[in-house]
XYZ file of C-alpha atoms in Angstrom:
751
model
C 26.733 -10.411 42.311
C 29.546 -10.473 46.085
C 29.028 -5.865 45.928
C 27.878 -4.344 48.214
C 23.184 -3.352 48.004
C 22.143 -1.234 45.799
C 19.496 1.330 46.890
C 16.918 -0.361 47.260
C 13.976 2.312 46.638
C 13.997 1.425 43.283
C 11.771 -0.955 44.685
C 9.038 1.655 44.235
C 9.065 1.568 40.754
C 5.986 1.036 39.042
C 7.777 -0.515 36.251
C 11.518 -1.027 35.602
C 14.173 1.650 33.926
C 14.739 -0.300 30.792
C 17.756 0.478 28.106
C 15.967 1.581 24.832
C 19.996 1.133 22.461
C 18.683 -0.656 19.732
C 21.696 -2.838 20.376
C 19.558 -3.922 24.421
C 16.965 -4.256 22.443
C 18.275 -6.952 20.184
C 19.958 -8.679 22.856
C 16.399 -8.847 24.686
C 14.997 -10.915 21.788
C 17.865 -13.468 21.259
C 17.698 -14.131 24.857
C 13.923 -14.540 23.549
C 14.405 -16.433 21.260
C 17.721 -18.225 23.318
C 14.591 -19.084 25.716
C 12.119 -19.733 23.944
C 13.942 -22.051 21.805
C 12.406 -25.311 22.105
C 9.235 -24.392 21.290
C 9.751 -22.537 18.780
C 11.582 -25.399 17.601
C 8.670 -27.566 18.417
C 6.209 -25.424 16.643
C 8.505 -25.160 13.390
C 8.220 -28.328 13.211
C 4.945 -28.554 13.618
C 4.134 -26.934 10.894
C 6.652 -28.476 8.049
C 5.038 -31.430 9.297
C 2.228 -30.276 8.394
C 3.461 -29.536 5.252
C 4.939 -32.288 4.846
C 1.715 -34.474 5.009
C -0.648 -32.105 2.657
C 2.426 -32.151 0.041
C 2.059 -36.408 0.373
C -1.807 -36.447 -0.036
C -2.554 -32.751 -2.380
C -3.314 -34.370 -6.064
C -0.906 -32.590 -8.371
C -2.183 -29.701 -9.889
C -1.904 -29.170 -13.972
C -1.864 -24.845 -15.392
C -1.676 -24.529 -19.866
C -2.876 -21.142 -20.807
C -3.333 -19.671 -23.564
C -3.355 -15.968 -24.498
C -5.191 -14.136 -26.318
C -4.448 -10.506 -27.793
C -7.174 -7.349 -29.379
C -5.416 -7.143 -31.892
C -6.324 -2.579 -32.885
C -4.753 -2.700 -36.694
C -8.198 -5.425 -36.815
C -7.136 -5.913 -40.763
C -10.599 -5.471 -43.173
C -9.783 -7.252 -46.048
C -13.837 -7.595 -46.623
C -15.035 -4.765 -44.280
C -14.699 -1.424 -44.624
C -15.631 0.742 -41.464
C -18.708 -0.824 -39.255
C -21.878 -0.395 -39.017
C -21.777 0.230 -35.480
C -18.864 2.120 -35.446
C -15.286 1.308 -34.582
C -15.026 2.159 -30.576
C -11.375 3.179 -29.511
C -10.249 0.454 -27.014
C -8.644 1.845 -23.928
C -7.606 0.204 -20.700
C -11.938 -0.553 -20.002
C -12.400 -2.093 -23.442
C -9.694 -4.785 -22.698
C -10.866 -5.507 -18.864
C -14.414 -5.038 -20.303
C -13.351 -8.017 -22.549
C -11.914 -10.433 -19.351
C -15.595 -10.284 -17.859
C -16.875 -11.489 -21.080
C -14.490 -14.182 -20.962
C -15.185 -15.002 -17.159
C -18.476 -15.050 -18.611
C -21.681 -17.668 -17.585
C -21.720 -17.346 -21.623
C -18.408 -18.442 -22.351
C -18.205 -21.361 -19.637
C -21.357 -23.028 -20.223
C -20.048 -23.454 -24.289
C -17.366 -24.560 -23.304
C -18.729 -27.308 -20.728
C -22.013 -27.584 -23.581
C -19.038 -28.491 -26.332
C -16.542 -31.146 -23.846
C -19.876 -32.755 -22.393
C -16.883 -31.249 -19.300
C -20.949 -32.858 -17.558
C -20.209 -36.046 -18.071
C -16.261 -35.880 -16.543
C -16.240 -37.184 -12.896
C -13.396 -34.588 -12.097
C -16.425 -32.030 -12.649
C -18.994 -33.128 -11.344
C -17.890 -35.486 -7.965
C -16.164 -34.137 -5.079
C -12.573 -31.816 -5.299
C -9.162 -33.975 -6.212
C -6.350 -35.592 -3.810
C -8.327 -36.891 -0.144
C -10.085 -34.080 1.163
C -11.763 -34.987 -2.253
C -12.012 -38.238 -0.398
C -13.184 -37.234 2.112
C -15.825 -34.706 1.246
C -17.312 -36.962 -1.525
C -17.814 -40.871 0.670
C -19.466 -38.291 3.762
C -21.591 -37.110 0.634
C -21.754 -41.026 -0.540
C -23.185 -40.782 3.378
C -25.535 -38.606 4.470
C -26.613 -38.137 0.783
C -30.209 -38.408 -0.368
C -28.426 -40.974 -3.202
C -30.407 -39.887 -5.679
C -29.266 -38.542 -9.439
C -28.457 -34.628 -9.492
C -30.911 -32.909 -12.719
C -29.424 -32.306 -15.506
C -29.815 -28.829 -14.228
C -27.923 -29.051 -10.957
C -24.784 -31.276 -13.232
C -24.298 -28.076 -14.994
C -24.058 -25.740 -12.086
C -22.438 -27.283 -10.036
C -19.582 -28.260 -13.603
C -20.078 -24.516 -13.952
C -19.162 -23.811 -10.359
C -16.255 -26.710 -10.665
C -15.218 -24.798 -13.716
C -14.916 -21.119 -13.168
C -12.887 -22.124 -10.129
C -10.274 -24.113 -11.907
C -10.558 -21.283 -13.987
C -8.090 -17.682 -14.427
C -7.690 -15.326 -16.666
C -5.865 -11.550 -15.996
C -4.720 -9.003 -18.223
C -1.328 -8.900 -18.924
C 0.262 -5.790 -17.388
C -0.556 -2.314 -18.852
C -1.273 -3.824 -22.604
C -4.222 -5.884 -24.491
C -2.484 -9.011 -24.589
C -5.054 -11.879 -22.311
C -4.494 -14.707 -20.614
C -5.832 -17.980 -19.817
C -5.227 -20.333 -17.511
C -6.921 -23.739 -16.343
C -5.902 -25.922 -13.777
C -6.164 -29.800 -13.674
C -5.571 -33.023 -12.334
C -4.520 -34.350 -15.491
C -2.331 -31.482 -18.761
C -3.658 -32.464 -21.110
C -7.122 -32.632 -20.354
C -6.112 -28.575 -18.631
C -4.359 -27.480 -22.589
C -7.990 -28.956 -24.140
C -10.493 -26.721 -21.804
C -7.937 -23.335 -21.949
C -8.330 -23.443 -25.959
C -11.223 -24.096 -25.510
C -12.057 -21.140 -23.895
C -10.196 -19.116 -26.967
C -12.330 -20.540 -29.247
C -15.601 -19.240 -27.113
C -14.650 -16.805 -27.001
C -13.551 -16.470 -30.835
C -17.211 -17.330 -32.162
C -18.706 -15.570 -28.889
C -18.227 -12.028 -30.740
C -18.050 -13.277 -34.146
C -21.794 -14.193 -33.310
C -22.488 -11.003 -31.439
C -21.539 -9.451 -34.670
C -23.280 -11.287 -37.235
C -27.017 -11.080 -34.660
C -25.745 -6.757 -34.038
C -25.379 -6.862 -38.003
C -27.918 -8.895 -39.169
C -30.489 -6.154 -36.963
C -28.903 -3.389 -38.354
C -29.820 -4.672 -42.117
C -33.215 -5.270 -41.253
C -33.622 -1.987 -39.732
C -31.912 -0.187 -42.483
C -34.013 -2.013 -44.867
C -37.827 -0.693 -43.873
C -35.911 3.349 -43.283
C -33.806 3.720 -46.967
C -37.834 2.708 -48.480
C -39.342 5.847 -46.310
C -36.671 7.890 -46.715
C -36.976 6.697 -50.647
C -40.513 8.492 -50.712
C -39.584 11.259 -48.601
C -37.203 12.427 -50.964
C -38.830 12.082 -54.507
C -41.767 13.947 -51.974
C -39.089 16.985 -51.925
C -37.861 16.888 -55.288
C -40.688 16.862 -56.545
C -42.136 19.047 -54.267
C -39.323 21.597 -55.602
C -40.111 21.741 -58.956
C -43.871 22.565 -58.660
C -43.015 25.692 -57.397
C -40.886 26.215 -59.180
C -43.356 26.660 -62.618
C -46.070 27.873 -60.733
C -43.891 31.192 -59.772
C -42.290 30.916 -63.404
C -38.511 30.315 -61.159
C -35.928 29.330 -64.085
C -32.867 27.962 -63.009
C -30.051 29.435 -64.825
C -26.815 27.151 -64.196
C -27.689 26.508 -60.557
C -28.409 30.687 -59.353
C -31.752 32.211 -60.564
C -32.583 34.377 -64.123
C -33.149 37.520 -61.717
C -30.052 37.785 -59.688
C -28.540 37.152 -63.530
C -29.942 39.678 -63.748
C -29.524 41.618 -61.690
C -25.631 40.837 -60.949
C -24.704 42.431 -64.781
C -27.000 45.154 -64.450
C -24.646 45.442 -61.032
C -21.369 44.804 -62.869
C -22.312 47.575 -65.935
C -23.154 49.932 -63.262
C -19.814 50.379 -62.045
C -18.161 49.644 -64.809
C -20.676 53.384 -66.123
C -19.813 54.415 -63.026
C -16.069 54.032 -63.626
C -15.949 55.493 -67.447
C -18.123 58.443 -65.906
C -15.318 59.552 -63.035
C -12.078 58.613 -65.449
C -13.746 61.171 -68.354
C -14.463 64.157 -65.474
C -10.766 63.576 -64.788
C -8.683 64.099 -68.572
C -11.578 66.915 -68.636
C -10.574 68.759 -65.675
C -6.685 67.821 -66.416
C -7.646 69.426 -69.624
C -9.577 72.562 -68.733
C -6.955 73.389 -66.420
C -3.792 72.993 -68.620
C -6.006 75.438 -71.170
C -4.765 78.028 -68.710
C -1.497 77.788 -69.320
C 0.084 79.684 -72.934
C 2.898 77.164 -74.035
C 2.317 73.486 -71.932
C 5.326 71.692 -70.460
C 7.010 69.098 -72.157
C 5.340 67.053 -69.341
C 1.754 67.580 -70.849
C 2.853 67.566 -73.738
C 4.372 63.968 -74.230
C 0.790 63.030 -71.824
C -1.978 64.132 -74.668
C 0.285 62.737 -76.995
C -1.318 65.573 -79.954
C 1.624 65.111 -82.789
C 0.033 68.742 -83.688
C 0.535 70.085 -80.567
C 4.064 68.422 -79.454
C 4.931 70.295 -83.912
C 4.656 73.299 -82.511
C 5.802 73.574 -79.217
C 9.056 72.039 -80.854
C 8.852 74.897 -83.076
C 8.118 77.613 -80.642
C 10.676 76.141 -79.128
C 13.021 77.188 -82.296
C 12.164 80.370 -81.982
C 12.354 81.391 -78.571
C 15.881 80.310 -78.088
C 16.120 82.482 -81.729
C 14.537 85.287 -80.800
C 17.234 85.216 -76.839
C 20.156 85.098 -79.101
C 18.952 87.727 -81.647
C 17.747 89.992 -78.909
C 21.026 89.381 -76.721
C 22.886 89.668 -80.230
C 21.373 93.191 -80.908
C 18.612 94.154 -78.989
C 15.288 93.279 -79.244
C 13.617 95.931 -81.147
C 15.317 94.674 -83.654
C 13.561 93.835 -86.774
C 14.147 90.101 -87.073
C 14.228 89.484 -83.311
C 10.387 91.616 -83.602
C 9.729 89.199 -86.565
C 10.844 86.337 -84.357
C 8.284 87.634 -81.525
C 5.548 87.292 -84.046
C 5.846 83.960 -85.516
C 5.783 82.875 -81.950
C 2.538 84.133 -80.615
C 0.825 82.667 -83.744
C 1.913 79.647 -82.682
C 0.483 80.387 -79.174
C -2.553 80.627 -80.623
C -2.580 77.762 -83.185
C -1.102 75.236 -79.827
C -4.424 77.133 -77.659
C -6.939 76.546 -80.694
C -5.945 72.677 -80.986
C -6.225 72.399 -76.962
C -9.628 73.863 -76.925
C -10.558 71.968 -79.746
C -9.296 69.182 -76.903
C -10.834 69.933 -74.303
C -14.188 69.975 -76.180
C -13.654 65.868 -77.101
C -13.570 65.983 -73.313
C -16.223 67.175 -72.707
C -18.272 65.099 -75.120
C -16.946 61.949 -73.826
C -17.502 63.232 -70.359
C -20.995 63.961 -70.590
C -21.240 60.519 -73.079
C -20.394 58.249 -70.108
C -22.966 60.677 -68.328
C -26.126 59.576 -69.848
C -24.844 56.346 -70.107
C -24.386 55.784 -66.343
C -28.329 57.033 -66.164
C -29.203 54.653 -67.744
C -27.641 51.993 -66.982
C -28.810 52.757 -62.888
C -31.959 53.166 -63.930
C -32.011 49.403 -65.358
C -30.493 48.551 -62.010
C -33.725 49.346 -60.450
C -36.493 47.945 -62.370
C -33.735 44.641 -61.989
C -34.135 45.237 -58.432
C -37.373 45.897 -58.580
C -38.853 42.763 -60.222
C -36.400 40.698 -57.948
C -38.632 42.208 -54.799
C -40.912 40.873 -56.264
C -39.772 37.346 -56.116
C -38.544 37.411 -52.529
C -40.627 35.069 -50.856
C -40.266 32.601 -53.350
C -36.925 32.325 -53.503
C -37.026 31.879 -49.567
C -39.926 29.401 -49.675
C -37.824 27.813 -52.815
C -34.413 27.504 -51.136
C -36.579 26.113 -47.431
C -37.735 23.110 -49.872
C -34.385 22.517 -52.043
C -33.076 21.849 -48.540
C -35.208 18.995 -47.117
C -34.469 17.768 -50.649
C -31.585 17.526 -50.109
C -31.668 16.514 -46.763
C -33.660 13.595 -47.697
C -31.200 12.470 -50.837
C -28.753 12.461 -48.761
C -29.549 10.234 -45.845
C -30.908 7.696 -48.389
C -28.147 7.904 -50.347
C -26.109 8.016 -46.967
C -27.965 4.882 -45.131
C -28.183 2.738 -48.752
C -24.107 3.015 -48.594
C -24.379 0.956 -44.877
C -27.284 -1.598 -45.317
C -24.225 -2.823 -48.296
C -22.031 -1.985 -46.347
C -23.627 -4.748 -43.276
C -24.746 -7.007 -46.279
C -21.527 -7.467 -47.040
C -20.088 -7.607 -42.553
C -22.284 -10.193 -42.390
C -20.483 -12.388 -45.388
C -16.938 -11.772 -43.599
C -17.435 -10.869 -39.740
C -13.839 -10.588 -38.444
C -13.322 -9.537 -35.195
C -10.792 -7.831 -32.915
C -9.700 -10.655 -30.745
C -7.393 -13.451 -31.751
C -5.124 -16.342 -30.502
C -0.785 -15.678 -30.034
C 0.215 -18.429 -28.526
C -1.611 -21.704 -28.256
C -2.280 -23.890 -24.604
C 0.259 -26.742 -24.805
C 0.291 -30.196 -22.440
C 2.376 -28.822 -19.445
C 5.307 -31.138 -17.841
C 5.729 -29.246 -14.241
C 3.459 -29.218 -11.948
C 1.973 -26.193 -10.777
C 0.048 -27.525 -7.254
C 0.873 -28.064 -5.111
C 4.932 -25.713 -5.398
C 7.037 -27.835 -3.015
C 9.720 -25.382 -2.074
C 6.445 -22.784 -2.219
C 5.338 -24.711 0.454
C 7.635 -25.798 2.282
C 8.780 -21.924 3.405
C 5.602 -20.871 3.576
C 6.039 -23.176 6.345
C 9.271 -22.986 7.359
C 8.096 -18.843 7.076
C 4.803 -19.471 9.971
C 6.704 -21.378 11.467
C 8.452 -19.057 12.608
C 6.376 -16.161 12.766
C 4.349 -18.235 14.833
C 6.731 -19.827 16.862
C 8.149 -15.977 17.768
C 4.293 -15.790 18.559
C 4.908 -18.114 21.293
C 8.228 -17.886 21.853
C 6.565 -13.037 22.915
C 3.499 -14.348 24.936
C 5.407 -16.830 27.061
C 7.251 -14.470 27.521
C 4.638 -11.932 28.025
C 3.027 -14.096 29.918
C 6.204 -15.009 32.265
C 5.734 -12.900 34.723
C 8.128 -15.240 37.284
C 11.902 -14.422 38.265
C 14.155 -15.948 36.540
C 17.433 -15.016 35.840
C 19.621 -12.301 38.754
C 18.915 -9.065 35.743
C 15.141 -9.552 36.539
C 15.792 -9.059 40.094
C 18.420 -6.303 39.130
C 15.815 -4.120 37.398
C 12.097 -4.455 39.366
C 13.158 -4.810 42.642
C 16.352 -2.481 42.578
C 18.236 -4.694 44.598
C 21.658 -7.728 44.043
C 20.945 -11.841 43.290
C 23.304 -12.618 45.209
C 22.903 -16.162 44.579
C 21.134 -19.270 42.324
C 19.832 -22.541 43.735
C 19.510 -25.136 41.875
C 16.829 -27.897 42.641
C 17.256 -30.200 44.989
C 16.081 -33.887 44.690
C 15.493 -36.236 48.060
C 17.858 -39.659 48.937
C 17.075 -42.272 50.329
C 19.915 -42.311 52.544
C 19.065 -40.907 56.050
C 20.306 -39.192 58.252
C 20.065 -37.583 61.711
C 21.165 -34.737 64.257
C 22.392 -35.475 66.867
C 22.059 -33.041 70.350
C 23.168 -33.476 74.159
C 24.029 -36.484 75.638
C 20.880 -38.436 75.963
C 18.744 -36.997 74.021
C 17.286 -39.081 71.256
C 18.741 -38.715 67.601
C 16.302 -36.440 65.783
C 15.247 -37.451 61.463
C 15.454 -34.632 59.289
C 14.706 -34.431 55.546
C 16.866 -36.964 53.830
C 18.803 -34.886 53.149
C 17.883 -31.214 52.250
C 18.764 -29.842 55.614
C 22.127 -31.375 55.764
C 22.766 -30.873 51.653
C 25.611 -28.796 52.082
C 27.585 -30.605 54.618
C 26.967 -34.182 53.082
C 27.558 -32.667 49.511
C 30.386 -29.804 49.967
C 31.072 -30.308 45.922
C 27.836 -29.388 44.917
C 26.419 -26.421 42.904
C 23.861 -25.475 45.441
C 26.516 -26.090 48.292
C 28.931 -23.302 46.005
C 25.773 -21.452 45.665
C 25.446 -21.458 49.602
C 28.800 -20.244 50.259
C 29.007 -18.020 47.851
C 25.510 -15.891 50.333
C 28.481 -16.627 53.144
C 30.462 -14.782 51.188
C 28.406 -11.778 50.683
C 27.376 -11.109 54.238
C 31.258 -11.310 55.253
C 31.034 -8.412 52.451
C 28.611 -6.852 53.692
C 29.885 -6.460 57.162
C 32.399 -3.462 56.064
C 28.618 -1.311 55.358
C 27.877 -2.397 58.736
C 26.947 -5.367 60.988
C 25.719 -9.019 59.494
C 25.842 -10.911 62.630
C 21.486 -11.343 62.528
C 20.415 -12.599 59.540
C 16.910 -13.263 58.946
C 15.851 -15.371 56.241
C 12.426 -15.262 54.758
C 9.977 -14.903 51.830
C 7.016 -13.620 49.727
C 5.101 -17.219 50.490
C 5.396 -20.750 51.432
C 7.157 -23.307 50.681
C 9.577 -21.515 48.475
C 12.738 -22.590 50.088
C 13.149 -19.947 52.698
C 13.861 -22.964 55.987
C 15.845 -25.027 53.522
C 18.465 -22.021 52.363
C 18.611 -21.580 56.273
C 19.198 -24.402 57.959
C 22.170 -25.066 54.967
C 23.332 -21.505 55.516
C 24.367 -22.297 59.258
C 25.724 -25.271 58.836
C 28.038 -24.234 56.393
C 29.454 -21.558 58.752
C 29.255 -23.719 61.012
C 31.201 -26.310 59.571
C 33.334 -23.575 58.740
C 34.302 -22.627 62.543
C 32.281 -20.507 63.331
C 29.967 -20.432 65.697
C 25.752 -19.908 64.933
C 22.355 -20.654 66.591
C 20.297 -21.790 63.840
C 16.223 -20.265 65.384
C 13.016 -21.299 63.936
C 10.748 -18.289 64.387
C 8.003 -18.828 62.693
C 5.523 -18.986 65.524
C 2.977 -20.093 62.915
C 3.912 -22.690 61.520
C 7.485 -24.239 62.652
C 8.493 -26.052 59.702
C 11.394 -26.398 60.690
C 11.081 -27.263 63.896
C 9.114 -30.713 63.336
C 12.190 -31.116 60.823
C 14.719 -31.103 63.085
C 13.818 -31.187 66.418
C 10.397 -33.371 66.714
C 10.039 -34.187 69.813
C 11.225 -31.114 70.994
C 8.586 -29.905 74.104
C 10.241 -26.121 75.045
C 11.856 -23.462 72.738
C 12.261 -19.967 71.934
C 8.247 -19.284 72.597
C 9.373 -21.405 76.149
C 12.017 -18.863 76.436
C 10.688 -15.480 76.039
C 8.226 -16.034 77.934
C 10.439 -16.440 80.386
C 9.411 -20.566 81.094
C 12.751 -22.029 80.521
C 16.012 -21.454 80.250
C 17.951 -20.952 76.571
C 20.572 -23.384 77.621
C 17.869 -26.181 78.351
C 15.886 -25.319 75.399
C 18.957 -26.004 72.445
C 20.100 -28.205 70.767
C 24.486 -28.689 69.480
C 24.478 -31.710 66.156
C 27.878 -32.915 67.402
C 29.254 -33.279 63.257
C 29.074 -29.763 63.030
C 28.415 -27.497 66.520
C 24.982 -24.935 64.940
C 23.035 -24.841 67.549
C 19.553 -25.159 67.633
C 17.006 -23.606 69.003
C 13.497 -24.670 68.527
C 10.348 -22.936 68.404
C 8.566 -24.290 71.372
C 4.789 -25.380 71.835
C 2.982 -22.209 69.947
C -0.732 -23.884 68.962
C -2.186 -21.593 70.972
C -0.450 -18.330 69.961
C -2.282 -16.361 68.316
C -0.941 -12.922 67.649
C 3.120 -14.207 67.655
C 3.419 -10.761 65.639
C 3.478 -9.623 69.576
C 6.328 -12.087 71.189
C 8.332 -11.424 67.764
C 8.354 -7.417 68.997
C 8.535 -7.831 72.518
C 11.406 -6.792 74.779
C 11.987 -10.418 75.484
C 12.754 -10.819 71.984
C 15.050 -8.243 72.043
C 16.599 -8.961 74.389
C 16.934 -12.107 73.727
C 19.234 -11.719 70.219
C 20.938 -9.521 72.787
C 22.182 -12.117 73.684
C 22.688 -14.733 71.449
C 25.110 -11.641 69.894
C 27.886 -11.825 72.225
C 27.188 -15.879 72.334
C 27.865 -17.016 69.091
C 29.415 -15.328 66.128
C 26.313 -15.834 63.586
C 22.349 -16.054 64.921
C 20.100 -17.283 61.680
C 16.596 -16.324 62.146
C 13.731 -19.026 60.058
C 11.326 -16.283 59.669
C 7.821 -16.695 58.233
C 6.355 -15.789 54.767
C 6.196 -12.395 54.317
C 2.368 -13.009 52.222
C 0.060 -14.322 55.074
C 1.471 -12.523 57.877
C 3.289 -9.848 59.467
C 5.508 -11.316 61.590
C 8.106 -10.256 59.560
C 8.141 -6.181 59.638
C 7.520 -6.606 63.902
C 11.876 -7.766 63.081
C 12.743 -5.107 62.439
C 14.078 -3.690 64.835
C 16.838 -6.498 66.276
C 17.597 -7.555 62.508
C 20.609 -6.755 60.844
C 20.068 -7.655 57.311
C 17.288 -9.904 55.658
C 18.559 -12.130 52.692
C 14.733 -13.078 50.482
C 14.441 -16.141 49.234
C 12.433 -16.112 46.419
C 10.973 -19.801 43.953
C 12.862 -19.812 40.738
C 10.768 -20.155 37.865
C 6.922 -19.565 40.612
C 6.996 -16.755 43.086
C 4.659 -14.073 40.971
C 7.486 -10.376 40.285
C 4.033 -8.015 41.065
C 4.097 -10.151 44.470
C 7.257 -9.093 45.257
C 7.095 -6.199 44.750
C 3.723 -5.442 46.009
C 5.057 -7.083 49.741
C 9.026 -5.744 49.955
C 7.202 -2.200 48.969
C 4.538 -2.373 51.570
C 7.704 -2.768 53.986
C 10.729 0.149 53.902
C 11.888 -1.185 56.942
C 12.611 -4.725 55.105
C 13.526 -2.617 51.779
C 16.297 -1.406 54.670
C 18.575 -4.382 54.977
C 17.785 -6.164 52.132
C 20.936 -8.246 51.719
C 19.401 -9.875 48.594
C 17.425 -11.617 47.015
C 18.561 -15.412 46.626
C 16.141 -17.747 43.353
C 15.836 -20.892 44.427
C 15.206 -24.384 43.449
C 16.392 -23.155 40.002
C 16.324 -26.202 36.497
C 19.515 -26.157 35.606
C 19.021 -27.014 32.782
C 16.139 -24.035 31.706
C 19.002 -21.951 33.512
C 21.192 -22.376 30.267
C 18.600 -20.277 28.526
C 17.917 -17.984 30.276
C 21.895 -16.704 31.139
C 24.440 -19.005 29.533
C 27.174 -18.617 31.439
C 24.774 -19.105 35.060
C 24.417 -22.899 32.164
C 27.816 -23.106 32.023
C 28.183 -22.636 35.056
C 25.968 -25.523 36.206
C 26.509 -28.028 34.150
C 29.976 -28.361 34.887
C 32.359 -28.752 31.224
C 34.601 -26.455 32.878
C 34.473 -26.993 36.621
C 34.590 -30.647 36.727
C 38.472 -29.738 37.620
C 38.041 -28.525 40.346
C 36.207 -31.965 41.909
C 32.795 -30.828 41.788
C 29.751 -32.639 41.365
C 26.427 -33.437 40.479
């Protein structure tokens, strides 16, 4: 606060720079809560009081619940598959059953069974204080006529549906039925009645559907019986007319065709087999002596015996020829015997060949005969093809009618059985019982909601008030918005009853200033106000290191912000400290300081500048502080006060005052109404800008300073005046500790 001025160019910013760090943001919110804490406490208290009032006046409500399940494994002890078909239970099916439970059909059934139209809870107004008030108002302004049965039912239905809750538990097949009432026993009774009414409705719906299906099935069975009999008679008549004999489920010509075809296949195979044997025999006949494999294949004992003899003779002939030569008589005899055996083998083979040829001829003849018979059967079958097609059509129709008749007859028997033993898929798994604890209002929840709602409303109101509070309340606001120092914060002063006077030169009458306010630093030197003015004096002295600060101008944005009080007390404080100080009332448009300190003065600043009076003649010196006071003079007829303040005689007067006094304090007019302050920048060293705490708008101050760069350049700082010390502690805690005497009473500070 006592540091050298920061550059004033920051005043021209459209928005102050803000630190976007999370810690800074959290700190700003905590500051808002601290500043608006009473408002938040009031809102939270109001919400809690309203919640308590509601809890004390609301009638207690009790909720009883019953649970039902849609059993996918339904018991079918006395019935088979349903006539209408079983529908797979899925999520949509369960939701459908929930809507059925919510239907008016179920609700009206419960209302009728329990006679709820005669219950005042369902036909009168709502429960609790609010319901009693509504009922009284309805009684006062109502027609007085009794409600009809229909109106009572609709009113009871509306109240019934508002108290009933039906929902599905998660993704299960379980449905929960709840009912809320002021009577716990009644709540349990109605919840169970809803479950019972639903089961009865489901059974009745199935019974009616089955009964309608049975009636329709009876008519359909009669019709199908007639159609099936007619179709079977048509089949029999057609067979008689076309000489069609059915044997074993097949026609005679079809059986003959199949048998002849089978015989033909077998004959063809026999022919092929006989031909193969004949061809093989022809190949064997071409050999002189068949080998052993062929002999074994023929299985002829004669050939086998002859071949054995031939092999023995050949062996002996080979031995004799080797031993005695081929021309030996014994070898020749052996070869002769071998030739005889070969001839016998050939004769036997030819005999077998003739036998195979005979078998082959017989097989061919038989095959041809079967082919001829097949051709005859095929010819006969072709003649009956058209009749067979028509016969199949008639038989198909007869079978279809018979199957339909059997199916419908079975369904009819099942429907008759289901009428006697109807079964529903839903069953109660947990009946509703009398609740022991009220379900509404829930004290802790309502108090918690009211507290949370109050906190949210309070925080919202606090933020709204902060956003709407576009005035200066803290030193940080001054530094951020205006880019200059906040030199001091002056507490608000209350006028006291005692009167003081400023004594002037000998022979002059004592003057009566405003009570205490203009001499507060003299009458109360150990007050918080005086200490704040001292901090302003210290800032002036420290700033003298940078530039000369002997001519000080005190101004403000708007009138009545306390600039004259500050300028007077500052001048008196400096003068009381031993320095030579002169206080000049330069507010020529509204010289309130002159009227307060020197109301009888006839001449002043205006006369000295106009060279109509001497400086020594218009000055008044306070005998206690030795403060010299220069009043404004006669200003009632002045039109261009800015020209007077900007004139060369005014500059010369200020230069003269510099030579005679250590400090020259100028009480200037406010900047917003007039432009007089802007013309004094060429002879004023520093400006002290007074802003009323919590009253002057930020945008007004910024606008005026932005339009006066010459004032910005010489601006010493801002003084927040008329601060509420109790509220200030919520905006800047360290200022609050300062202005309260908790820490500074030991140094002699008083109120």
